[in-house]
Amino acid sequence: MKQTELQKLVEETVVNVIQSEVTSKDRMCIPIGVSNRHVHLSEAVVERLFGTGYKLTKHKELSQPGQFACKETVTVIGPRGNLRNVRILGPAREMTQLEISLSDGFVLGVKPPVRLSGDIEGTPSFILQGPRGQLKVEKGLICAARHIHMHPTDAEKFGVQHGEKVDIFVPGERSVTFHDTLIRVSESFQLEMHIDFDEANAAQIQNDQKAWLKR
């Protein structure tokens, strides 16, 4: 084999190896979704705040299948201050739940417990203001615990199970490792890690930034 042919072969091999490594790393990364404050409403609360028979209006699709941001917003009223234009996420749920950051809690004058979505027993009450008046919701105010949505095929690929807690590394100028990040597995989920604005701002994380599971 001539030297030029050998050199060309070596260069092609190196390129293929690098591309393979990049592709492999990309397959094993987890996209991050940064969640702003938002509220999930029950049908009864939707009607109380917006009127009998009112249906939420879709504004845009969210990353998780079937979930969407609504055009409608509400004001959250706290002991110390208010949060205006809090986005409603649809569709309507069985339980009303308000998800805010710890910083939002300082504005309202409340201390939201860090909980997983749906775990609202013993959580603080809150007041919502809509076009048709105010309503006090007796429980459901939380700061959402960081978690990762996975389809079963993703869980198999990453070697994890529903309910497992893992460490997640996010590279960057302010690189960070998020410990005790809960894995949530469902046929209806799409791969994505969810953190709130406080967590994202502390590490300069943007939507769709990539993270890696540490082993």
PDB file of C-alpha atoms in Angstrom:
ATOM      1  CA  MET A   1       0.000   0.000   0.000  1.00  0.00           C
ATOM      2  CA  LYS A   2       1.359   3.421  -0.959  1.00  0.00           C
ATOM      3  CA  GLN A   3       2.109   5.935   1.775  1.00  0.00           C
ATOM      4  CA  THR A   4      -0.578   8.363   0.560  1.00  0.00           C
ATOM      5  CA  GLU A   5      -3.176   5.573   0.579  1.00  0.00           C
ATOM      6  CA  LEU A   6      -2.094   4.472   4.062  1.00  0.00           C
ATOM      7  CA  GLN A   7      -2.287   8.051   5.336  1.00  0.00           C
ATOM      8  CA  LYS A   8      -5.764   8.460   3.835  1.00  0.00           C
ATOM      9  CA  LEU A   9      -6.905   5.203   5.472  1.00  0.00           C
ATOM     10  CA  VAL A  10      -5.566   6.304   8.867  1.00  0.00           C
ATOM     11  CA  GLU A  11      -7.303   9.683   8.579  1.00  0.00           C
ATOM     12  CA  GLU A  12     -10.624   8.047   7.640  1.00  0.00           C
ATOM     13  CA  THR A  13     -10.321   5.610  10.552  1.00  0.00           C
ATOM     14  CA  VAL A  14      -9.646   8.430  13.023  1.00  0.00           C
ATOM     15  CA  VAL A  15     -12.642  10.403  11.715  1.00  0.00           C
ATOM     16  CA  ASN A  16     -14.907   7.342  11.977  1.00  0.00           C
ATOM     17  CA  VAL A  17     -13.787   6.647  15.554  1.00  0.00           C
ATOM     18  CA  ILE A  18     -14.390  10.278  16.606  1.00  0.00           C
ATOM     19  CA  GLN A  19     -17.819  10.344  14.952  1.00  0.00           C
ATOM     20  CA  SER A  20     -18.716   7.057  16.621  1.00  0.00           C
ATOM     21  CA  GLU A  21     -17.708   8.387  20.051  1.00  0.00           C
ATOM     22  CA  VAL A  22     -19.682  11.621  19.524  1.00  0.00           C
ATOM     23  CA  THR A  23     -22.751   9.678  18.391  1.00  0.00           C
ATOM     24  CA  SER A  24     -22.491   7.324  21.351  1.00  0.00           C
ATOM     25  CA  LYS A  25     -22.180  10.200  23.836  1.00  0.00           C
ATOM     26  CA  ASP A  26     -25.106  12.001  22.209  1.00  0.00           C
ATOM     27  CA  ARG A  27     -27.267   8.874  22.538  1.00  0.00           C
ATOM     28  CA  MET A  28     -26.529   8.668  26.259  1.00  0.00           C
ATOM     29  CA  CYS A  29     -27.238  12.308  27.108  1.00  0.00           C
ATOM     30  CA  ILE A  30     -30.440  13.639  28.649  1.00  0.00           C
ATOM     31  CA  PRO A  31     -32.055  16.902  27.476  1.00  0.00           C
ATOM     32  CA  ILE A  32     -33.008  19.375  30.201  1.00  0.00           C
ATOM     33  CA  GLY A  33     -36.304  21.223  30.421  1.00  0.00           C
ATOM     34  CA  VAL A  34     -36.388  24.299  32.658  1.00  0.00           C
ATOM     35  CA  SER A  35     -39.817  24.691  34.266  1.00  0.00           C
ATOM     36  CA  ASN A  36     -41.125  28.133  35.090  1.00  0.00           C
ATOM     37  CA  ARG A  37     -43.828  28.610  37.722  1.00  0.00           C
ATOM     38  CA  HIS A  38     -47.152  27.131  36.576  1.00  0.00           C
ATOM     39  CA  VAL A  39     -50.428  25.719  37.804  1.00  0.00           C
ATOM     40  CA  HIS A  40     -52.493  22.624  36.996  1.00  0.00           C
ATOM     41  CA  LEU A  41     -56.234  23.124  37.517  1.00  0.00           C
ATOM     42  CA  SER A  42     -59.110  20.734  38.037  1.00  0.00           C
ATOM     43  CA  GLU A  43     -62.223  21.144  35.877  1.00  0.00           C
ATOM     44  CA  ALA A  44     -64.113  22.530  38.875  1.00  0.00           C
ATOM     45  CA  VAL A  45     -61.473  25.179  39.543  1.00  0.00           C
ATOM     46  CA  VAL A  46     -61.336  26.134  35.839  1.00  0.00           C
ATOM     47  CA  GLU A  47     -65.074  26.798  35.907  1.00  0.00           C
ATOM     48  CA  ARG A  48     -64.851  28.699  39.178  1.00  0.00           C
ATOM     49  CA  LEU A  49     -62.157  31.032  37.866  1.00  0.00           C
ATOM     50  CA  PHE A  50     -63.257  31.368  34.230  1.00  0.00           C
ATOM     51  CA  GLY A  51     -66.958  30.526  34.108  1.00  0.00           C
ATOM     52  CA  THR A  52     -69.322  27.557  33.816  1.00  0.00           C
ATOM     53  CA  GLY A  53     -68.422  25.230  30.938  1.00  0.00           C
ATOM     54  CA  TYR A  54     -65.173  27.060  30.199  1.00  0.00           C
ATOM     55  CA  LYS A  55     -62.532  25.068  28.311  1.00  0.00           C
ATOM     56  CA  LEU A  56     -58.821  25.872  28.455  1.00  0.00           C
ATOM     57  CA  THR A  57     -57.278  27.170  25.218  1.00  0.00           C
ATOM     58  CA  LYS A  58     -54.115  25.511  23.912  1.00  0.00           C
ATOM     59  CA  HIS A  59     -51.221  27.937  23.398  1.00  0.00           C
ATOM     60  CA  LYS A  60     -48.397  25.525  22.540  1.00  0.00           C
ATOM     61  CA  GLU A  61     -47.475  21.883  22.911  1.00  0.00           C
ATOM     62  CA  LEU A  62     -45.041  20.867  25.648  1.00  0.00           C
ATOM     63  CA  SER A  63     -42.297  18.266  25.402  1.00  0.00           C
ATOM     64  CA  GLN A  64     -44.312  15.586  27.206  1.00  0.00           C
ATOM     65  CA  PRO A  65     -46.943  14.040  24.894  1.00  0.00           C
ATOM     66  CA  GLY A  66     -50.457  15.341  25.479  1.00  0.00           C
ATOM     67  CA  GLN A  67     -49.342  18.232  27.699  1.00  0.00           C
ATOM     68  CA  PHE A  68     -49.709  21.861  26.621  1.00  0.00           C
ATOM     69  CA  ALA A  69     -49.355  25.419  27.838  1.00  0.00           C
ATOM     70  CA  CYS A  70     -52.633  27.327  27.871  1.00  0.00           C
ATOM     71  CA  LYS A  71     -53.288  30.878  26.754  1.00  0.00           C
ATOM     72  CA  GLU A  72     -54.964  31.481  30.100  1.00  0.00           C
ATOM     73  CA  THR A  73     -53.057  32.696  33.159  1.00  0.00           C
ATOM     74  CA  VAL A  74     -53.978  33.424  36.776  1.00  0.00           C
ATOM     75  CA  THR A  75     -52.645  35.534  39.624  1.00  0.00           C
ATOM     76  CA  VAL A  76     -51.414  33.788  42.762  1.00  0.00           C
ATOM     77  CA  ILE A  77     -52.053  35.808  45.920  1.00  0.00           C
ATOM     78  CA  GLY A  78     -49.822  35.265  48.942  1.00  0.00           C
ATOM     79  CA  PRO A  79     -49.505  36.735  52.447  1.00  0.00           C
ATOM     80  CA  ARG A  80     -46.648  39.027  51.369  1.00  0.00           C
ATOM     81  CA  GLY A  81     -47.024  39.499  47.606  1.00  0.00           C
ATOM     82  CA  ASN A  82     -48.511  38.234  44.345  1.00  0.00           C
ATOM     83  CA  LEU A  83     -47.326  36.341  41.272  1.00  0.00           C
ATOM     84  CA  ARG A  84     -49.057  37.586  38.145  1.00  0.00           C
ATOM     85  CA  ASN A  85     -49.528  35.845  34.794  1.00  0.00           C
ATOM     86  CA  VAL A  86     -48.875  32.354  36.123  1.00  0.00           C
ATOM     87  CA  ARG A  87     -49.345  30.016  33.180  1.00  0.00           C
ATOM     88  CA  ILE A  88     -51.950  27.259  33.315  1.00  0.00           C
ATOM     89  CA  LEU A  89     -50.833  23.899  31.925  1.00  0.00           C
ATOM     90  CA  GLY A  90     -53.384  21.577  30.380  1.00  0.00           C
ATOM     91  CA  PRO A  91     -55.264  19.410  30.145  1.00  0.00           C
ATOM     92  CA  ALA A  92     -57.280  19.818  33.342  1.00  0.00           C
ATOM     93  CA  ARG A  93     -56.382  17.366  36.105  1.00  0.00           C
ATOM     94  CA  GLU A  94     -58.179  15.708  38.980  1.00  0.00           C
ATOM     95  CA  MET A  95     -56.252  17.807  41.518  1.00  0.00           C
ATOM     96  CA  THR A  96     -55.200  21.453  41.444  1.00  0.00           C
ATOM     97  CA  GLN A  97     -51.464  21.927  41.977  1.00  0.00           C
ATOM     98  CA  LEU A  98     -49.289  25.052  41.962  1.00  0.00           C
ATOM     99  CA  GLU A  99     -45.577  24.616  41.204  1.00  0.00           C
ATOM    100  CA  ILE A 100     -43.259  27.493  42.081  1.00  0.00           C
ATOM    101  CA  SER A 101     -39.580  27.989  42.869  1.00  0.00           C
ATOM    102  CA  LEU A 102     -38.240  28.681  46.345  1.00  0.00           C
ATOM    103  CA  SER A 103     -37.530  32.250  45.195  1.00  0.00           C
ATOM    104  CA  ASP A 104     -41.202  32.616  44.221  1.00  0.00           C
ATOM    105  CA  GLY A 105     -42.036  31.488  47.732  1.00  0.00           C
ATOM    106  CA  PHE A 106     -40.155  34.473  49.160  1.00  0.00           C
ATOM    107  CA  VAL A 107     -42.228  36.788  46.943  1.00  0.00           C
ATOM    108  CA  LEU A 108     -45.498  35.215  48.088  1.00  0.00           C
ATOM    109  CA  GLY A 109     -44.435  34.914  51.718  1.00  0.00           C
ATOM    110  CA  VAL A 110     -44.787  31.131  51.865  1.00  0.00           C
ATOM    111  CA  LYS A 111     -42.371  28.208  52.117  1.00  0.00           C
ATOM    112  CA  PRO A 112     -43.228  25.585  49.488  1.00  0.00           C
ATOM    113  CA  PRO A 113     -42.161  22.031  50.361  1.00  0.00           C
ATOM    114  CA  VAL A 114     -40.021  20.225  47.794  1.00  0.00           C
ATOM    115  CA  ARG A 115     -42.304  17.476  46.536  1.00  0.00           C
ATOM    116  CA  LEU A 116     -42.893  15.299  43.502  1.00  0.00           C
ATOM    117  CA  SER A 117     -45.844  16.214  41.343  1.00  0.00           C
ATOM    118  CA  GLY A 118     -49.016  14.725  42.798  1.00  0.00           C
ATOM    119  CA  ASP A 119     -47.654  14.466  46.341  1.00  0.00           C
ATOM    120  CA  ILE A 120     -49.672  17.307  47.843  1.00  0.00           C
ATOM    121  CA  GLU A 121     -50.922  16.002  51.195  1.00  0.00           C
ATOM    122  CA  GLY A 122     -50.021  18.452  53.948  1.00  0.00           C
ATOM    123  CA  THR A 123     -48.891  21.171  51.517  1.00  0.00           C
ATOM    124  CA  PRO A 124     -49.830  24.861  51.945  1.00  0.00           C
ATOM    125  CA  SER A 125     -53.016  26.453  50.685  1.00  0.00           C
ATOM    126  CA  PHE A 126     -53.001  29.301  48.164  1.00  0.00           C
ATOM    127  CA  ILE A 127     -55.350  31.821  46.552  1.00  0.00           C
ATOM    128  CA  LEU A 128     -55.938  32.053  42.804  1.00  0.00           C
ATOM    129  CA  GLN A 129     -57.392  35.081  41.024  1.00  0.00           C
ATOM    130  CA  GLY A 130     -59.132  34.583  37.678  1.00  0.00           C
ATOM    131  CA  PRO A 131     -61.479  36.649  35.493  1.00  0.00           C
ATOM    132  CA  ARG A 132     -64.513  35.494  37.512  1.00  0.00           C
ATOM    133  CA  GLY A 133     -63.084  36.022  40.993  1.00  0.00           C
ATOM    134  CA  GLN A 134     -60.857  34.484  43.653  1.00  0.00           C
ATOM    135  CA  LEU A 135     -60.655  30.960  45.023  1.00  0.00           C
ATOM    136  CA  LYS A 136     -58.731  29.557  47.969  1.00  0.00           C
ATOM    137  CA  VAL A 137     -57.249  26.134  47.213  1.00  0.00           C
ATOM    138  CA  GLU A 138     -56.727  24.236  50.463  1.00  0.00           C
ATOM    139  CA  LYS A 139     -53.594  22.310  49.414  1.00  0.00           C
ATOM    140  CA  GLY A 140     -51.265  21.812  46.434  1.00  0.00           C
ATOM    141  CA  LEU A 141     -48.507  24.434  46.687  1.00  0.00           C
ATOM    142  CA  ILE A 142     -45.138  22.772  46.019  1.00  0.00           C
ATOM    143  CA  CYS A 143     -41.621  23.317  44.739  1.00  0.00           C
ATOM    144  CA  ALA A 144     -41.254  20.446  42.273  1.00  0.00           C
ATOM    145  CA  ALA A 145     -38.435  18.019  43.042  1.00  0.00           C
ATOM    146  CA  ARG A 146     -36.066  17.539  40.119  1.00  0.00           C
ATOM    147  CA  HIS A 147     -36.809  14.410  38.123  1.00  0.00           C
ATOM    148  CA  ILE A 148     -36.307  12.694  34.776  1.00  0.00           C
ATOM    149  CA  HIS A 149     -39.132  11.509  32.537  1.00  0.00           C
ATOM    150  CA  MET A 150     -38.234   8.308  30.690  1.00  0.00           C
ATOM    151  CA  HIS A 151     -39.977   5.961  28.317  1.00  0.00           C
ATOM    152  CA  PRO A 152     -39.346   2.280  29.243  1.00  0.00           C
ATOM    153  CA  THR A 153     -36.926   2.005  26.310  1.00  0.00           C
ATOM    154  CA  ASP A 154     -34.925   4.930  27.751  1.00  0.00           C
ATOM    155  CA  ALA A 155     -34.856   3.318  31.194  1.00  0.00           C
ATOM    156  CA  GLU A 156     -33.516   0.122  29.642  1.00  0.00           C
ATOM    157  CA  LYS A 157     -30.870   2.036  27.686  1.00  0.00           C
ATOM    158  CA  PHE A 158     -29.669   3.902  30.781  1.00  0.00           C
ATOM    159  CA  GLY A 159     -29.963   0.855  33.033  1.00  0.00           C
ATOM    160  CA  VAL A 160     -32.302   2.465  35.556  1.00  0.00           C
ATOM    161  CA  GLN A 161     -35.722   1.748  37.046  1.00  0.00           C
ATOM    162  CA  HIS A 162     -38.816   3.729  37.990  1.00  0.00           C
ATOM    163  CA  GLY A 163     -38.361   5.308  41.421  1.00  0.00           C
ATOM    164  CA  GLU A 164     -34.564   5.081  41.387  1.00  0.00           C
ATOM    165  CA  LYS A 165     -32.542   8.164  42.353  1.00  0.00           C
ATOM    166  CA  VAL A 166     -29.428   9.024  40.347  1.00  0.00           C
ATOM    167  CA  ASP A 167     -26.717  11.699  40.080  1.00  0.00           C
ATOM    168  CA  ILE A 168     -26.802  13.870  36.964  1.00  0.00           C
ATOM    169  CA  PHE A 169     -23.818  15.900  35.702  1.00  0.00           C
ATOM    170  CA  VAL A 170     -24.300  19.059  33.661  1.00  0.00           C
ATOM    171  CA  PRO A 171     -21.102  20.428  32.076  1.00  0.00           C
ATOM    172  CA  GLY A 172     -20.472  24.106  31.441  1.00  0.00           C
ATOM    173  CA  GLU A 173     -18.851  27.210  32.877  1.00  0.00           C
ATOM    174  CA  ARG A 174     -20.693  26.534  36.138  1.00  0.00           C
ATOM    175  CA  SER A 175     -20.794  22.747  35.890  1.00  0.00           C
ATOM    176  CA  VAL A 176     -22.910  21.028  38.499  1.00  0.00           C
ATOM    177  CA  THR A 177     -23.975  17.590  39.689  1.00  0.00           C
ATOM    178  CA  PHE A 178     -27.604  17.178  40.725  1.00  0.00           C
ATOM    179  CA  HIS A 179     -27.824  14.445  43.353  1.00  0.00           C
ATOM    180  CA  ASP A 180     -30.909  12.348  44.178  1.00  0.00           C
ATOM    181  CA  THR A 181     -32.657  13.001  40.872  1.00  0.00           C
ATOM    182  CA  LEU A 182     -35.726  10.766  40.644  1.00  0.00           C
ATOM    183  CA  ILE A 183     -36.365   8.544  37.621  1.00  0.00           C
ATOM    184  CA  ARG A 184     -40.007   8.429  36.492  1.00  0.00           C
ATOM    185  CA  VAL A 185     -40.845   5.831  33.855  1.00  0.00           C
ATOM    186  CA  SER A 186     -44.030   5.634  31.793  1.00  0.00           C
ATOM    187  CA  GLU A 187     -45.132   4.613  28.307  1.00  0.00           C
ATOM    188  CA  SER A 188     -46.462   8.167  27.896  1.00  0.00           C
ATOM    189  CA  PHE A 189     -43.182   9.920  28.741  1.00  0.00           C
ATOM    190  CA  GLN A 190     -40.517  11.394  26.505  1.00  0.00           C
ATOM    191  CA  LEU A 191     -36.922  11.581  27.733  1.00  0.00           C
ATOM    192  CA  GLU A 192     -36.321  14.860  29.579  1.00  0.00           C
ATOM    193  CA  MET A 193     -34.974  16.062  32.914  1.00  0.00           C
ATOM    194  CA  HIS A 194     -37.013  18.764  34.673  1.00  0.00           C
ATOM    195  CA  ILE A 195     -35.503  21.406  36.957  1.00  0.00           C
ATOM    196  CA  ASP A 196     -36.864  24.775  38.071  1.00  0.00           C
ATOM    197  CA  PHE A 197     -35.586  28.288  37.391  1.00  0.00           C
ATOM    198  CA  ASP A 198     -33.602  28.515  40.642  1.00  0.00           C
ATOM    199  CA  GLU A 199     -31.642  25.366  39.813  1.00  0.00           C
ATOM    200  CA  ALA A 200     -31.142  26.417  36.196  1.00  0.00           C
ATOM    201  CA  ASN A 201     -30.027  29.967  36.974  1.00  0.00           C
ATOM    202  CA  ALA A 202     -27.520  28.804  39.587  1.00  0.00           C
ATOM    203  CA  ALA A 203     -25.686  26.735  36.965  1.00  0.00           C
ATOM    204  CA  GLN A 204     -26.469  28.865  33.872  1.00  0.00           C
ATOM    205  CA  ILE A 205     -28.505  26.041  32.317  1.00  0.00           C
ATOM    206  CA  GLN A 206     -30.660  26.638  29.244  1.00  0.00           C
ATOM    207  CA  ASN A 207     -33.562  24.658  27.834  1.00  0.00           C
ATOM    208  CA  ASP A 208     -32.424  21.601  25.820  1.00  0.00           C
ATOM    209  CA  GLN A 209     -28.952  21.692  27.354  1.00  0.00           C
ATOM    210  CA  LYS A 210     -27.552  18.174  27.757  1.00  0.00           C
ATOM    211  CA  ALA A 211     -26.833  16.269  30.955  1.00  0.00           C
ATOM    212  CA  TRP A 212     -25.216  12.917  31.673  1.00  0.00           C
ATOM    213  CA  LEU A 213     -26.063  10.227  34.181  1.00  0.00           C
ATOM    214  CA  LYS A 214     -23.116   9.515  36.511  1.00  0.00           C
ATOM    215  CA  ARG A 215     -22.178   5.937  37.328  1.00  0.00           C
TER     216      ARG A 215
END
